[in-house]
mmCIF file of C-alpha atoms in Angstrom:
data_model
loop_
_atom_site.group_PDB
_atom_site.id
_atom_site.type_symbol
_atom_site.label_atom_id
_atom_site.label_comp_id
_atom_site.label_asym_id
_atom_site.label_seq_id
_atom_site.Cartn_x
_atom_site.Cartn_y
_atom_site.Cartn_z
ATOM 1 C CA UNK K 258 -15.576 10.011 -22.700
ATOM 2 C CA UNK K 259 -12.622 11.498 -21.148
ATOM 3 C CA UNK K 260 -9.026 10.443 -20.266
ATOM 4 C CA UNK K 261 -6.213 12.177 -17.275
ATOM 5 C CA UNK K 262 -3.157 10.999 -16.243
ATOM 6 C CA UNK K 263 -0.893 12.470 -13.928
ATOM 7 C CA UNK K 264 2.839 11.728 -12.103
ATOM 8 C CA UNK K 265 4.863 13.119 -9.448
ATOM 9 C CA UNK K 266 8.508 13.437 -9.235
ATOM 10 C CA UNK K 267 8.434 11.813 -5.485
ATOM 11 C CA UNK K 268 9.985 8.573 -5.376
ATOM 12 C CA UNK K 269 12.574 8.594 -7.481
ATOM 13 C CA UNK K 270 14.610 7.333 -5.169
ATOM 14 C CA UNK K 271 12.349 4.344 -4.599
ATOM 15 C CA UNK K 272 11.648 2.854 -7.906
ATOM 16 C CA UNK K 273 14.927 2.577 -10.119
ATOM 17 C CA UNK K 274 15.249 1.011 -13.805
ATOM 18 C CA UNK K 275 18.453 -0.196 -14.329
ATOM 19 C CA UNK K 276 19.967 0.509 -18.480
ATOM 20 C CA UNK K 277 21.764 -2.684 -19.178
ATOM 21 C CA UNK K 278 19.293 -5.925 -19.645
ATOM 22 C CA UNK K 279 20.363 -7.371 -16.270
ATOM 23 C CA UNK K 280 19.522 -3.948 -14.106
ATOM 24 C CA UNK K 281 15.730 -4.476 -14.328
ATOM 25 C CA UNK K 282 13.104 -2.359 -12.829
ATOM 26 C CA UNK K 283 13.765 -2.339 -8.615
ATOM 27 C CA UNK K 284 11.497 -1.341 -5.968
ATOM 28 C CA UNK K 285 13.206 -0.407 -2.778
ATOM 29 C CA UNK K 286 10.713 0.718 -0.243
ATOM 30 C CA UNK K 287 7.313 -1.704 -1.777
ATOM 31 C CA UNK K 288 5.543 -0.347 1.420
ATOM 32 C CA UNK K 289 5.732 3.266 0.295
ATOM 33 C CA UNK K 290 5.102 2.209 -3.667
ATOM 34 C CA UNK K 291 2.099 -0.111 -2.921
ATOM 35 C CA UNK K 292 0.669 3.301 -0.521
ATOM 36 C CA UNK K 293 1.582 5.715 -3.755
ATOM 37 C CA UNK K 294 -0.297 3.766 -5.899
ATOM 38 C CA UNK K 295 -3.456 3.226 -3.958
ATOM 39 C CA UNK K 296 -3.407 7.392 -3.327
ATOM 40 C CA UNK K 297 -2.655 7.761 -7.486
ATOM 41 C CA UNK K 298 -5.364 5.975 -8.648
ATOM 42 C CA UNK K 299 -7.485 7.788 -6.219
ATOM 43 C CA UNK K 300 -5.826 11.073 -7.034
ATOM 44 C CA UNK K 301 -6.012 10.776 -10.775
ATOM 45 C CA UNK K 302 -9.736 8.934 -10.514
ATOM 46 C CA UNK K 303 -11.077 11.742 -8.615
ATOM 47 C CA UNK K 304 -9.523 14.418 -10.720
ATOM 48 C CA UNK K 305 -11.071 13.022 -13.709
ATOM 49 C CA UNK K 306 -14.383 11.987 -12.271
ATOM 50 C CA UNK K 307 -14.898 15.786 -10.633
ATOM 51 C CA UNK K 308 -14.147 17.288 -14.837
ATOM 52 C CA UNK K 309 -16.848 15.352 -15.457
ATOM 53 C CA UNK K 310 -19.125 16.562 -12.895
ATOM 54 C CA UNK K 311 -19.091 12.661 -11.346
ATOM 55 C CA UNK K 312 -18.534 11.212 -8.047
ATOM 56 C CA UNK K 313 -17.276 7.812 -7.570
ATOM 57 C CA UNK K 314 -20.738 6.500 -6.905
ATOM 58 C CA UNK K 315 -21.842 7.457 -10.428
ATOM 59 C CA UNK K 316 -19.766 4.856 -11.561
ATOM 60 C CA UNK K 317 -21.558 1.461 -12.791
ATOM 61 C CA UNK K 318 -17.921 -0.499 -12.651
ATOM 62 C CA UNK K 319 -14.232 0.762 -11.979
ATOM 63 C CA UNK K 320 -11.618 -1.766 -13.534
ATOM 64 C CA UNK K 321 -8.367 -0.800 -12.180
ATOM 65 C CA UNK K 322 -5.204 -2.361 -12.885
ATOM 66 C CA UNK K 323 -4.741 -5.805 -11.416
ATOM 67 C CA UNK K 324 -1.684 -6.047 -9.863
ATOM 68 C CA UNK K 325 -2.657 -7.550 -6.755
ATOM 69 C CA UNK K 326 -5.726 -8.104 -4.044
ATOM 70 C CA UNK K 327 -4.348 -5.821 -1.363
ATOM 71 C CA UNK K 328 -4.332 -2.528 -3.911
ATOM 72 C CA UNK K 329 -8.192 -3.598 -4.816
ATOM 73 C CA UNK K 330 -9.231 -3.979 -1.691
ATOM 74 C CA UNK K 331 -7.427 -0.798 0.187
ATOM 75 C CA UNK K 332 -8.792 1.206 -3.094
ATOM 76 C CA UNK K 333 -12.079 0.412 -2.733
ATOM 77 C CA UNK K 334 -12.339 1.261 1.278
ATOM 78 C CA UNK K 335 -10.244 4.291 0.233
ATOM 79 C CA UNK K 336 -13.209 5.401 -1.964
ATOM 80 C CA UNK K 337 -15.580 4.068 0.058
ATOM 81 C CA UNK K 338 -17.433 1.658 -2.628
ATOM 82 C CA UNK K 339 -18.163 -1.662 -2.599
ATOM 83 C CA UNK K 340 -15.938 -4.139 -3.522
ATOM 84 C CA UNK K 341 -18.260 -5.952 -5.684
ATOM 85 C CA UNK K 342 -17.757 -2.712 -8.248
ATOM 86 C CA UNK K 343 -14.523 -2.930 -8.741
ATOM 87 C CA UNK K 344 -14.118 -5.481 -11.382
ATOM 88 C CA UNK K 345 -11.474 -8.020 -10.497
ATOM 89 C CA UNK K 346 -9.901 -11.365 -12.868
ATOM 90 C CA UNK K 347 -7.449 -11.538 -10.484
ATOM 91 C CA UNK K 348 -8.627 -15.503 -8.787
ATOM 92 C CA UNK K 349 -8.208 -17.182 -12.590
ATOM 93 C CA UNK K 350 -5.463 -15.500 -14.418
ATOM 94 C CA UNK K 351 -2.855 -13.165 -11.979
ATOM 95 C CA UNK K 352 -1.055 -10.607 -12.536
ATOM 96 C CA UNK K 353 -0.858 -9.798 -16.395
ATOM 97 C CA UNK K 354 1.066 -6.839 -15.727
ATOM 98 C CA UNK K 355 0.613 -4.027 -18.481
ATOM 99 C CA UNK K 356 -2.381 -5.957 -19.408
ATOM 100 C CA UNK K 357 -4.547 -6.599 -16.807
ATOM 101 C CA UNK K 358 -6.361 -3.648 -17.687
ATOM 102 C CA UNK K 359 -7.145 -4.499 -21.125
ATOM 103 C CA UNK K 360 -7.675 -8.193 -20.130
ATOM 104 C CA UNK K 361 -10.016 -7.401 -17.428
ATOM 105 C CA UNK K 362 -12.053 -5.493 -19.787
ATOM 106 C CA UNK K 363 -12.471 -7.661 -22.857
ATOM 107 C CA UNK K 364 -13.779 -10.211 -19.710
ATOM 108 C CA UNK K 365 -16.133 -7.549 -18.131
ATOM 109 C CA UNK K 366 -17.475 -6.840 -21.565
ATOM 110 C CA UNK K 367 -17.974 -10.680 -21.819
ATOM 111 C CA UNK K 368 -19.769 -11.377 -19.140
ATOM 112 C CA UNK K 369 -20.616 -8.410 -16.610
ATOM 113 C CA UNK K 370 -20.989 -4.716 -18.711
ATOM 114 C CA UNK K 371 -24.414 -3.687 -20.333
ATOM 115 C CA UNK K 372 -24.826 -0.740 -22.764
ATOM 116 C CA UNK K 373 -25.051 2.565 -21.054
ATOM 117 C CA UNK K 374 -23.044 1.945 -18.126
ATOM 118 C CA UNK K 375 -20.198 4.230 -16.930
ATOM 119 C CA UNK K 376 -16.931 2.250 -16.403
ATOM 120 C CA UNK K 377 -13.780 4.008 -15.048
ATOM 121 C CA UNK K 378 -10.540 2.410 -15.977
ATOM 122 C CA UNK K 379 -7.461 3.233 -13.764
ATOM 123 C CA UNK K 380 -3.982 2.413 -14.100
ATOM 124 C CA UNK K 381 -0.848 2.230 -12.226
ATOM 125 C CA UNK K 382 2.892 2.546 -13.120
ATOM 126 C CA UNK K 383 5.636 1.706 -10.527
ATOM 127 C CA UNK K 384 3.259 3.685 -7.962
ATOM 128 C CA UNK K 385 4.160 6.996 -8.879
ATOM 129 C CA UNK K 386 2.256 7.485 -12.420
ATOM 130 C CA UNK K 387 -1.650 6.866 -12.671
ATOM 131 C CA UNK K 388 -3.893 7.085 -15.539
ATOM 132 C CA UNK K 389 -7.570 6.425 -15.547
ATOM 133 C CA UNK K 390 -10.050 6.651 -18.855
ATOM 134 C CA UNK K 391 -14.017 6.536 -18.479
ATOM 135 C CA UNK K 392 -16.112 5.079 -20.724
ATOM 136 C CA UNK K 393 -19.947 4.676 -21.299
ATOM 137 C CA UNK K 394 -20.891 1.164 -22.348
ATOM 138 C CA UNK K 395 -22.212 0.167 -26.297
ATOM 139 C CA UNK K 396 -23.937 -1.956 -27.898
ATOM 140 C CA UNK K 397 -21.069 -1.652 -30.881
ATOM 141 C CA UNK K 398 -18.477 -2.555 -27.985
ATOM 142 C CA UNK K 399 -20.353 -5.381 -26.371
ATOM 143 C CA UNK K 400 -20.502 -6.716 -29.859
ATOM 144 C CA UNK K 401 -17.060 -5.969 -30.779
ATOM 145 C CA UNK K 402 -15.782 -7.975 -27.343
ATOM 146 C CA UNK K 403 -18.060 -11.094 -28.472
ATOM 147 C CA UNK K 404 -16.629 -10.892 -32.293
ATOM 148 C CA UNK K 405 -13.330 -11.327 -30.750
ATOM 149 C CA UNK K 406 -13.981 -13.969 -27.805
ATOM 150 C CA UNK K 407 -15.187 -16.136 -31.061
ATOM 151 C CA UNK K 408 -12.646 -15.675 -33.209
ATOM 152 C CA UNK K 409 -14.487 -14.261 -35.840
ATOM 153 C CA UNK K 410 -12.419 -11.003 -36.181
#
């Protein structure tokens, strides 16, 4: 339905990558990059959500990027929804880094999403980029998600 990401130029300071194989990505103030990227994927999810004429309690399920518990949980209070929306795989497979997102939805689509429902998607990247994509539930997608899960792509 629609798609917005967004970045600021904050930070840079914070959040280094390193251009030989052994100077990998390094976070030096995780405090301030776990805050930014509660307050991006608020930012950018509101953004998009208000284009759309939405509110965050329009939404059937959010699936945001699982990178840990602690950026779930201070989301959701952020937004002020319940938990229990914001679709979480994090208890049985951890961190999958780039895709959680993905990973989390193929499972949601397994087991928790029904046709028509609104699902907002929202990602994270080192704290200071966000992108979030909304989506309404089908029945092509549901069956799509099951095709795969059995192998018979």
């Amino acid at each position: 339905m629609a798609i917005c990401i967004g970045s600021q130029a904050s930070g840079t300071e914070t959040v280094t990558l390193g251009r030989a194989r052994e100077d990998r990505l390094q976070m030096k103030d995780g405090a301030r990059v776990y805050l930014e990227a509660v307050e991006g994927m608020k930012r950018v999810g509101e953004h998009l959500l208000r284009s759309q004429g939405m509110a965050w309690q329009d939404l059937d399920w959010i699936i945001p990027h699982q990178a840990n518990g602690r950026i779930l949980k201070r989301f959701c209070w952020l937004v002020d929804i319940p938990q229990e929306k914001a679709f979480s795989n994090l208890e049985h497979v951890g961190n999958t880094s780039s895709a959680s997102i993905p990973v989390a939805m193929q499972e949601a689509l397994q087991h928790k999403l029904e046709p028509g429902q609104k699902v907002l998607l929202l990602a994270i990247g080192a704290g200071f980029t966000a992108g979030a994509a909304l989506v309404q539930i089908t029945p092509e997608m549901l069956r799509a998600s099951c095709l795969l899960a059995c192998n018979k792509v």
